[in-house]
Short mmCIF file of C-alpha atoms and ligand atoms in Angstrom, two decimals:
data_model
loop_
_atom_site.label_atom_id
_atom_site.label_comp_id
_atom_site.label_asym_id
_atom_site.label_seq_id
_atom_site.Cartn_x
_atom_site.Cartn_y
_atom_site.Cartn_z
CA UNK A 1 -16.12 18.85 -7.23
CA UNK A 2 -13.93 21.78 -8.32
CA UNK A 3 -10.44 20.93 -9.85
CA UNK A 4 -7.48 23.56 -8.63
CA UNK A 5 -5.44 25.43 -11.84
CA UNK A 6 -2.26 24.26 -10.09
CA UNK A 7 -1.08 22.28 -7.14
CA UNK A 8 2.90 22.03 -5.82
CA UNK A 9 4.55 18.49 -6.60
CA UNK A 10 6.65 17.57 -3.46
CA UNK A 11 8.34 14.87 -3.34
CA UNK A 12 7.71 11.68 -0.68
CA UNK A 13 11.08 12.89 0.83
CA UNK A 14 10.50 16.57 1.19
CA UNK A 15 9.72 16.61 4.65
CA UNK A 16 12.23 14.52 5.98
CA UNK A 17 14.90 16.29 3.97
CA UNK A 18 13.80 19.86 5.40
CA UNK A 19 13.68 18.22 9.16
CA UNK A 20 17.77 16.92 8.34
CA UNK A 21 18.25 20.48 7.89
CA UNK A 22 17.13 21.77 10.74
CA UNK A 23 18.80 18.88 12.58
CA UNK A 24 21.86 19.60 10.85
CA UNK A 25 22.84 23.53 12.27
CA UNK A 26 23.21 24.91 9.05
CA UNK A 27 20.10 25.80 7.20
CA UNK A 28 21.52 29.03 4.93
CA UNK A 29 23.69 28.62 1.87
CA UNK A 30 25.92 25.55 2.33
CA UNK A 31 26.19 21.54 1.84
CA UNK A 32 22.76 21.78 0.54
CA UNK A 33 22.78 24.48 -2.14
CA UNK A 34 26.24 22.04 -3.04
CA UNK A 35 24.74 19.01 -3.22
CA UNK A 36 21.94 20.55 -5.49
CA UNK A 37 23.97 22.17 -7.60
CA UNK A 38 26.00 19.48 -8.61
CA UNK A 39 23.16 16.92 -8.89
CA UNK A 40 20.86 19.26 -11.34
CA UNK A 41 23.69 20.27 -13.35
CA UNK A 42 24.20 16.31 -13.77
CA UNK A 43 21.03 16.35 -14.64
CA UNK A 44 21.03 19.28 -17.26
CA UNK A 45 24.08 17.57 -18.55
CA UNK A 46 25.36 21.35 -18.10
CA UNK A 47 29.37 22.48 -17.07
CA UNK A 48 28.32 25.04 -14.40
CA UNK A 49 24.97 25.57 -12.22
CA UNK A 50 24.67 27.98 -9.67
CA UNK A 51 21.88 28.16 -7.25
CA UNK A 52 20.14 31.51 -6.22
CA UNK A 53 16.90 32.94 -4.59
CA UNK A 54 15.27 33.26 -7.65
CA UNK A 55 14.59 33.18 -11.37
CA UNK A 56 14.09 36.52 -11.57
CA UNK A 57 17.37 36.87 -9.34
CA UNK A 58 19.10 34.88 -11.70
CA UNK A 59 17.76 36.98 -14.86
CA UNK A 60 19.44 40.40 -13.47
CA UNK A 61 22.69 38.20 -12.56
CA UNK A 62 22.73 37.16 -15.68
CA UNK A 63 21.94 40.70 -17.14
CA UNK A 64 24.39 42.26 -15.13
CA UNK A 65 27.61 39.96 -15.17
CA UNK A 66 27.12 40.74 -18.99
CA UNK A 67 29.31 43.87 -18.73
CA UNK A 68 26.92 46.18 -21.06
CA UNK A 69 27.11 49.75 -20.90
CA UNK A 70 24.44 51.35 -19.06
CA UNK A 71 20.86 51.68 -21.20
CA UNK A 72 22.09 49.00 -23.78
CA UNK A 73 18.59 47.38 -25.85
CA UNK A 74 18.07 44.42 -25.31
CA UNK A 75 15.52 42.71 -27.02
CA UNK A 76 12.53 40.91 -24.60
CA UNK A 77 8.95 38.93 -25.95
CA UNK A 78 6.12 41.16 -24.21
CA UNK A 79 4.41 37.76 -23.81
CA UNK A 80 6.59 36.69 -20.93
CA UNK A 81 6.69 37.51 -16.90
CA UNK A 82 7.03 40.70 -15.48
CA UNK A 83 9.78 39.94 -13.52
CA UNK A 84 11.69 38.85 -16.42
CA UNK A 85 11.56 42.47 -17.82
CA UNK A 86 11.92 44.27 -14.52
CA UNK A 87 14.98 42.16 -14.24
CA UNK A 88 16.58 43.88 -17.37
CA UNK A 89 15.47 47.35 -16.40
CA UNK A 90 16.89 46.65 -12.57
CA UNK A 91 20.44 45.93 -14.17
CA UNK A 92 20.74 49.34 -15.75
CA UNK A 93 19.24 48.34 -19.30
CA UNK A 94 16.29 49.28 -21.70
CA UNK A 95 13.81 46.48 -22.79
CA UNK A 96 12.82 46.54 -26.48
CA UNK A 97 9.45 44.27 -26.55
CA UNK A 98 9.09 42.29 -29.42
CA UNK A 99 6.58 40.28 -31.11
CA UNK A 100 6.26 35.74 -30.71
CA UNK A 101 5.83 33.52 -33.28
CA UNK A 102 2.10 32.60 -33.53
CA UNK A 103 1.66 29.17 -33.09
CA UNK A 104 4.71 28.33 -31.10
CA UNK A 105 3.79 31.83 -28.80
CA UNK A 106 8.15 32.14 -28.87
CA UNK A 107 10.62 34.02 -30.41
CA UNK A 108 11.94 32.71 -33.69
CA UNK A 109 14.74 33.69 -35.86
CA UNK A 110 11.97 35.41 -37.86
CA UNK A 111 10.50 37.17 -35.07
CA UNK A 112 14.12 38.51 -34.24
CA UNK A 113 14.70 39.65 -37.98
CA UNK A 114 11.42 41.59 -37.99
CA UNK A 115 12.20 43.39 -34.64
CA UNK A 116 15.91 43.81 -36.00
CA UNK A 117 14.23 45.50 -39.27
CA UNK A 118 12.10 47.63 -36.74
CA UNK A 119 14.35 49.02 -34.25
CA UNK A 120 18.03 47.87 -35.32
CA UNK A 121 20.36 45.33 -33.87
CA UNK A 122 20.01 44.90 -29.61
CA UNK A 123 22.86 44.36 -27.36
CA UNK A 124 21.42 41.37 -25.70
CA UNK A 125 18.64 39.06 -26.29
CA UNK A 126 16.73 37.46 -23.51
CA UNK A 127 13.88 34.59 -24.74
CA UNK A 128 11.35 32.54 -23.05
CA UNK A 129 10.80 28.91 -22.81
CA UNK A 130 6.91 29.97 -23.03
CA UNK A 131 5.17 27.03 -21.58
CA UNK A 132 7.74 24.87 -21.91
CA UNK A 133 8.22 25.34 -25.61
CA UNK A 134 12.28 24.71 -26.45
CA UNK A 135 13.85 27.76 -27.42
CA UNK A 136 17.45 27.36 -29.57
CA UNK A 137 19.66 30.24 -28.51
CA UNK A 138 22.04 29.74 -31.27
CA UNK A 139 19.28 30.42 -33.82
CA UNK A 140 18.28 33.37 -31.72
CA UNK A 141 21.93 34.78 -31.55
CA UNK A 142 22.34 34.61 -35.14
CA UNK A 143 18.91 36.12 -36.16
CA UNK A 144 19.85 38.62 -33.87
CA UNK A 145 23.12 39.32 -34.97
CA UNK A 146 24.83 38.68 -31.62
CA UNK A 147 27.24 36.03 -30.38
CA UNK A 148 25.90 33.12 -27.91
CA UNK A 149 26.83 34.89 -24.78
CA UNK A 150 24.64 37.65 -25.58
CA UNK A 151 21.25 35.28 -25.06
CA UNK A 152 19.95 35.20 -21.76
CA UNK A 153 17.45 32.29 -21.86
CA UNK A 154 14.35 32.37 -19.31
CA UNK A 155 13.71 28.51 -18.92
CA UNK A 156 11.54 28.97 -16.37
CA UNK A 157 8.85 26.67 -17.61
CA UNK A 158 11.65 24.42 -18.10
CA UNK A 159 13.48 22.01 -16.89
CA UNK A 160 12.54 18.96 -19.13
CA UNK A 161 12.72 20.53 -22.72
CA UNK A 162 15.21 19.96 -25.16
CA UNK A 163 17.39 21.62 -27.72
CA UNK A 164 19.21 20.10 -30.33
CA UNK A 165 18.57 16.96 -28.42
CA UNK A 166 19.91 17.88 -25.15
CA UNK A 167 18.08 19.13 -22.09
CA UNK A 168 17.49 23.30 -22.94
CA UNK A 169 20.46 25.20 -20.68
CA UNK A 170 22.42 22.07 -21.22
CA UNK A 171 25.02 24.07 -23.88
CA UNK A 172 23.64 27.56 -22.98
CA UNK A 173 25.70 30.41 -21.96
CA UNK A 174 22.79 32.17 -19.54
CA UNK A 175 20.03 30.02 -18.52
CA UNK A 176 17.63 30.49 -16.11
CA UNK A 177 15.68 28.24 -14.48
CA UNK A 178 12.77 29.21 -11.02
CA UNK A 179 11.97 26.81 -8.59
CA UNK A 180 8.46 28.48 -7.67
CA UNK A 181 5.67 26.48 -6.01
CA UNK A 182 3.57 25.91 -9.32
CA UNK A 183 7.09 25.06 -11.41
CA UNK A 184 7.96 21.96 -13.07
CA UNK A 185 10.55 21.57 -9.96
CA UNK A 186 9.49 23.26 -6.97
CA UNK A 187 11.14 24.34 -3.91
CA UNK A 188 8.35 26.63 -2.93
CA UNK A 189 10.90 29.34 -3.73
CA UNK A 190 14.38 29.21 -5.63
CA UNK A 191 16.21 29.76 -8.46
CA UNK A 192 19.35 28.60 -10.56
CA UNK A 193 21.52 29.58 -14.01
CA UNK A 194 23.29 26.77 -15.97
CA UNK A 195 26.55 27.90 -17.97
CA UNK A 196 28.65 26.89 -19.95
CA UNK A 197 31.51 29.69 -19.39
CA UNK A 198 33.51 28.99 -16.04
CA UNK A 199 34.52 32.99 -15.45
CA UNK A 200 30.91 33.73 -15.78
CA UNK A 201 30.16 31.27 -13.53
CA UNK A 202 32.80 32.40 -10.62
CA UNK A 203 31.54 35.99 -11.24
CA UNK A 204 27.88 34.89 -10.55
CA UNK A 205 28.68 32.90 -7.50
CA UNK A 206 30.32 36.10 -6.14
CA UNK A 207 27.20 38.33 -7.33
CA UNK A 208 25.05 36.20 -5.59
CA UNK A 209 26.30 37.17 -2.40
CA UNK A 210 27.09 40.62 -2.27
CA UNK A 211 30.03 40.04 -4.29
CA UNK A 212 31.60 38.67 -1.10
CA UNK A 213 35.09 36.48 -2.71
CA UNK A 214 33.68 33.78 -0.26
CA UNK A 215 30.50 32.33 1.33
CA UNK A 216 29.82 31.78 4.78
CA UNK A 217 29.80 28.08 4.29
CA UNK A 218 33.73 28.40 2.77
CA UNK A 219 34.77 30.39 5.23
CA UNK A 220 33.64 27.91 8.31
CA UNK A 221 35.23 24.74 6.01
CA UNK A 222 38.32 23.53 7.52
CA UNK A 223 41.35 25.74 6.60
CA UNK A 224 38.62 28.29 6.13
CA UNK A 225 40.10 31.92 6.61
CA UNK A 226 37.17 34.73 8.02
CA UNK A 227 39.05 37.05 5.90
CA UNK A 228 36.70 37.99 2.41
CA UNK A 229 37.02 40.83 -0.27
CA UNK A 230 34.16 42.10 -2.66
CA UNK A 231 35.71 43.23 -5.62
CA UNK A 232 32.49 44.23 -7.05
CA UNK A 233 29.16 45.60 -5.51
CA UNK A 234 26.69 42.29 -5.52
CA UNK A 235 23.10 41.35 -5.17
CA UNK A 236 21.22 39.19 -1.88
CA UNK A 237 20.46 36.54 -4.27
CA UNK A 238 21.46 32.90 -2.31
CA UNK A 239 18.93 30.19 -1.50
CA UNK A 240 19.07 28.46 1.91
CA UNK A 241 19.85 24.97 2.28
CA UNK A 242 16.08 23.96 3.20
CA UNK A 243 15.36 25.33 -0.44
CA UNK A 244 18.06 23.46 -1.75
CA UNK A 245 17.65 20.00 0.33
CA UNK A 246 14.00 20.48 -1.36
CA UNK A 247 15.32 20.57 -4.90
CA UNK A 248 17.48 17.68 -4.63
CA UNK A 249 14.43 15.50 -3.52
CA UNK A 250 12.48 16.96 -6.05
CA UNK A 251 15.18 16.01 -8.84
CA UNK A 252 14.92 12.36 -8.13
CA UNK A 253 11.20 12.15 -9.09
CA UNK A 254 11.05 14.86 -11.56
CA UNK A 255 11.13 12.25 -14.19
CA UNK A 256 8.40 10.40 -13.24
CA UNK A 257 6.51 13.77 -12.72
CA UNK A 258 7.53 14.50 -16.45
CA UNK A 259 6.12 11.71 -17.36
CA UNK A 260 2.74 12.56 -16.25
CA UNK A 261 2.52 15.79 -17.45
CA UNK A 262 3.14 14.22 -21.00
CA UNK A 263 0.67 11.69 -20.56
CA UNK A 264 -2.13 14.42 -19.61
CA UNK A 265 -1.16 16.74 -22.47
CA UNK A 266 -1.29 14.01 -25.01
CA UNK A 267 -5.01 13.31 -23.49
CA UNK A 268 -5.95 16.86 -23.77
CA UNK A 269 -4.59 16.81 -27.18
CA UNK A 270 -6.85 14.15 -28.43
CA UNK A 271 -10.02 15.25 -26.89
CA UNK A 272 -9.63 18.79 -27.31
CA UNK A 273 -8.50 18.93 -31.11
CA UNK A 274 -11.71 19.20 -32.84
CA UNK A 275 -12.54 22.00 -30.23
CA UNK A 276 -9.56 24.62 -30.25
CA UNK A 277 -6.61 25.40 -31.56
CA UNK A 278 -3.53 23.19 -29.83
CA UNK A 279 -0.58 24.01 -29.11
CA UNK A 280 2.08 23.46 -31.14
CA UNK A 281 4.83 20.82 -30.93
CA UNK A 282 8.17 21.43 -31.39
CA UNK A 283 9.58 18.24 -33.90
CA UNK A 284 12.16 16.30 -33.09
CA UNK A 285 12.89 18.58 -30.12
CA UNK A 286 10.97 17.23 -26.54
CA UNK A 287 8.28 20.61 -25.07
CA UNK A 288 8.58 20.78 -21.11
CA UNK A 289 4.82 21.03 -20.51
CA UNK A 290 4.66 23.33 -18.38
CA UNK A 291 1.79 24.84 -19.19
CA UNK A 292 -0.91 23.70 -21.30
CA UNK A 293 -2.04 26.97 -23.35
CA UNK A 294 -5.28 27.14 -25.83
CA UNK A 295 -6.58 29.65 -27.47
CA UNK A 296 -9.99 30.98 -27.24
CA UNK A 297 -11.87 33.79 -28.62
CA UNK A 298 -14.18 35.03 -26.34
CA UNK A 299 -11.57 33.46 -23.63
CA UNK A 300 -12.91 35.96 -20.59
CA UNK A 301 -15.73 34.74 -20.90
CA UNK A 302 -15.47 30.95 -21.76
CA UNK A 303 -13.02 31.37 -18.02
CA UNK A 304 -15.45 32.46 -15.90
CA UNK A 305 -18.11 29.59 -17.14
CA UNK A 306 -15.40 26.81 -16.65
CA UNK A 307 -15.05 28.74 -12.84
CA UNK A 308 -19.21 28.29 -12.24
CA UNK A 309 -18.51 24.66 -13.68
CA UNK A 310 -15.61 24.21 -10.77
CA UNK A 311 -12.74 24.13 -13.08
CA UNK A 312 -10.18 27.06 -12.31
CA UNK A 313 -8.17 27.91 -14.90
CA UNK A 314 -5.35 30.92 -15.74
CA UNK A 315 -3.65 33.37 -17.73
CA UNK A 316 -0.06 33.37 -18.95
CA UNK A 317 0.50 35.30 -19.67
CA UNK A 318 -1.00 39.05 -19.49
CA UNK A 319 1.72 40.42 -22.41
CA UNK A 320 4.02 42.67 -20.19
CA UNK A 321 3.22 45.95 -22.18
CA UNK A 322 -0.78 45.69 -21.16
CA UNK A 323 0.51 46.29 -17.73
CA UNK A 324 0.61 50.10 -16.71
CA UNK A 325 4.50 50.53 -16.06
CA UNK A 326 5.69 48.88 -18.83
CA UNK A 327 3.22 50.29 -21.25
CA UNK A 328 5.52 52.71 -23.38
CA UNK A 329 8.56 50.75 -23.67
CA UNK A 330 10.08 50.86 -26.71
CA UNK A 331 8.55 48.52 -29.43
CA UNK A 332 4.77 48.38 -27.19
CA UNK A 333 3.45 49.41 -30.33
CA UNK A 334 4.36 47.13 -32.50
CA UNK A 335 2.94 43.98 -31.22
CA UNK A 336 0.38 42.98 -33.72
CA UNK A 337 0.40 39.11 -32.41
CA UNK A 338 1.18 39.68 -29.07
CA UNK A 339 -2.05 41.47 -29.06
CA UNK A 340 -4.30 38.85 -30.55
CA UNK A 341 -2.87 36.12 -27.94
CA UNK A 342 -3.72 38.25 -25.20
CA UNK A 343 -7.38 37.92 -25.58
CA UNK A 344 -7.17 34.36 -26.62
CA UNK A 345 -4.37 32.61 -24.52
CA UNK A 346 -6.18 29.98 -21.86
CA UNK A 347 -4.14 27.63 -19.28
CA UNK A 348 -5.84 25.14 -18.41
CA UNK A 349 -4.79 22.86 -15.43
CA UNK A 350 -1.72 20.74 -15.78
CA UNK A 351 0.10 19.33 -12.95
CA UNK A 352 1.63 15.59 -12.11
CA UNK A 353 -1.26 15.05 -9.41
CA UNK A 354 -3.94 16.29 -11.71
CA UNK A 355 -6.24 12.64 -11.80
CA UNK A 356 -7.48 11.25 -14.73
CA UNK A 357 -10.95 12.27 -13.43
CA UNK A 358 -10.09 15.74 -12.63
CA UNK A 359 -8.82 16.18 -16.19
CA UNK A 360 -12.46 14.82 -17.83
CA UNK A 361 -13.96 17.34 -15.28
CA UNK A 362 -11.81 19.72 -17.18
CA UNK A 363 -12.47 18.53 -20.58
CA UNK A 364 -16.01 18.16 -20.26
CA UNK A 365 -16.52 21.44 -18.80
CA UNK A 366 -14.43 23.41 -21.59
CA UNK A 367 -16.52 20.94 -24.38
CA UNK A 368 -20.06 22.37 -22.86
CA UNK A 369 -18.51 26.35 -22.13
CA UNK A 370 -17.35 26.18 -26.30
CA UNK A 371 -20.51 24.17 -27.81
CA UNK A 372 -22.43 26.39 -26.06
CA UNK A 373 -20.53 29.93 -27.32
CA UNK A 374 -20.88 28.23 -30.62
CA UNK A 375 -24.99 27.40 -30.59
CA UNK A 376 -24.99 31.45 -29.49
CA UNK A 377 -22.92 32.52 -32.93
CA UNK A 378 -25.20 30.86 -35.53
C1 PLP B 401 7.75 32.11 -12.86
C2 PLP B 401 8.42 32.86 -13.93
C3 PLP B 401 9.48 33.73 -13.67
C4 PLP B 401 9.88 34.14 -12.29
O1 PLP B 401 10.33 33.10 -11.52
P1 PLP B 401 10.67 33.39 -9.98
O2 PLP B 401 11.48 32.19 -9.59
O3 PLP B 401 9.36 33.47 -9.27
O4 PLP B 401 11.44 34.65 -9.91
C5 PLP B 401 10.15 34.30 -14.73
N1 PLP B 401 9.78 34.05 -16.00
C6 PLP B 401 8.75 33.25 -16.30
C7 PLP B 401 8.41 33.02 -17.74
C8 PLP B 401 8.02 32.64 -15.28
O5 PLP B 401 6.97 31.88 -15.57
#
């Protein structure tokens, strides 16, 4: 009777792909993490992709391989991940928090000008993808002053999105996708950036691994030398090839699971729209639905009755500068909306096996929790 926030998608081929690995003698970085790259950059309709361990790996790649000088601002929602800001302050920088749009819970070019007007112009910009919402980093760069390869774009909640008609990371210079369990496209673990740039793109695939010139699977290809050189210090950032052979099964039905996810936002969108606040809907751009975000006042609350009713549901996010160590970075202060969403921002479940019955479980549930918050107010 209860309905789970979030369960992993795996594809039908996921096990038998992982057991070729095995069989195969070569389960760290190699034919794999290849094949995968090639096939979701197809995908992406994007130049360069680069698998690593991470999204947050990829974030302080990305941050790094920049070139800033040490300290450099660089401008960050607070309604985002932690990892995403540890990830600037791990590559030598200093995260200036700024305030999302309210409706669309992203930065916007007005957003940017506000925080410009507060606290001058940044060296970088990184944005989020919040939920799946399409973020355009040109309009971001020029709000912000900055050229395009000064946006690092977290598209975590992507892939499926687009931007200017075109899958989001398709024409960016830094974007980062993660491959975590609960992500659109899971591998349990993993992480990748698309570019555009092809020097950015060797440097990453060298920072990935220590710095090391070549990989282990290069190295053992025939012709092959077991001579390398590191020409600059790099991170342990790779993903293995079980990771990878997971992704590239994932891919082929990531579609279909895209489909579904639409299908069950569109329902909760026409039961729930007389009851909250929606999200909003990027127009003519496509939203990734990741996550399925409401907003509730009294949201604490209204959580722990849909819990007692069986329906789990989550947070996303806690804004970064409610958290204790990031609490007085620059710009905490100044977060007027950031604050209101915090109290109000619900996730309710959203996932490709979510059943049509599990979703009225959820609807129902959240109808009885806010009829009966509103009998108690008049
Ligand atoms: C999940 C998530 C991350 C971190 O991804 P990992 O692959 O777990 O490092 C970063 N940013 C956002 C917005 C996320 O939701």
């Amino acid at each position: 009777m209860s309905v789970p926030f979030t369960v992993p998608a795996f594809a039908d081929g996921a096990a038998a792909a992982v057991l070729e690995v095995l069989g195969s003698g070569w389960v760290t970085t190699g034919p794999q993490n290849a094949a995968f790259e090639k096939e979701f950059a197809a995908y992406l309709g994007a130049e360069h992709v680069l698998a690593v361990s991470s999204c947050t790996a990829a974030l302080e790649l990305c941050m790094r391989a920049l070139d800033l000088p040490p300290g450099t601002r660089v401008f960050t929602p607070s309604l985002t991940f932690c990892g995403a800001v540890a990830a600037i302050v791990h590559a030598g920088h200093e995260p200036v928090l700024v305030d999302v749009d309210e409706d669309t819970l992203v930065v916007t070019p007005e957003t940017i000008a506000r925080a410009v007007r507060l606290h001058g112009s940044p060296g970088a910009v990184m944005v989020n993808h919040m939920a799946g919402y399409p973020v355009d980093p040109a309009a971001i760069a020029e709000a912000a002053g900055l050229p395009l390869n000064r946006v690092v774009e977290d598209v975590a909640h992507g892939p499926g999105g687009t931007v200017r008609g075109e899958q989001a990371g398709a024409r960016s210079f830094a974007a980062c996708f993660s491959f975590y369990a609960t992500k659109n496209l899971a591998m349990g673990e993993g992480g990748a950036i698309a570019t555009y740039d092809g020097d950015f793109a060797d440097r990453l695939r060298a920072l990935r691994l220590h710095g090391m010139s070549k990989d282990a699977w290069r190295r053992y290809l025939p012709g092959g030398s077991w001579r390398y050189d590191v020409k600059e210090i790099g991170l342990k950032a790779n993903l293995s090839d079980f990771q990878a052979a997971l992704g590239r099964a994932a891919l082929k039905e990531l579609p279909v699971w895209q489909e579904r996810r639409a299908k069950l936002v569109a329902r909760y969108d026409a039961e729930l729209g007389e009851l909250v606040r929606l999200p909003a809907r990027p127009d003519p751009e496509r939203h990734a639905n990741h996550l399925y975000v409401i907003r509730v006042p009294g949201r604490d609350a209204v959580m722990a009755e849909l819990a007692e009713a069986g329906v789990a549901t989550s947070v996303h996010f806690i804004p970064v500068h409610h958290l204790t160590a990031y609490r007085d970075l620059p710009g905490a202060r100044e977060l007027p909306v950031t604050d209101r969403l915090g109290e109000e921002l619900l996730s309710l479940p959203l996932y490709p096996s979510l059943s049509d019955e599990d979703q009225g479980q959820v609807v129902s549930a959240l109808t009885s929790a806010l009829r009966r918050r509103s009998a108690q107010c008049v």
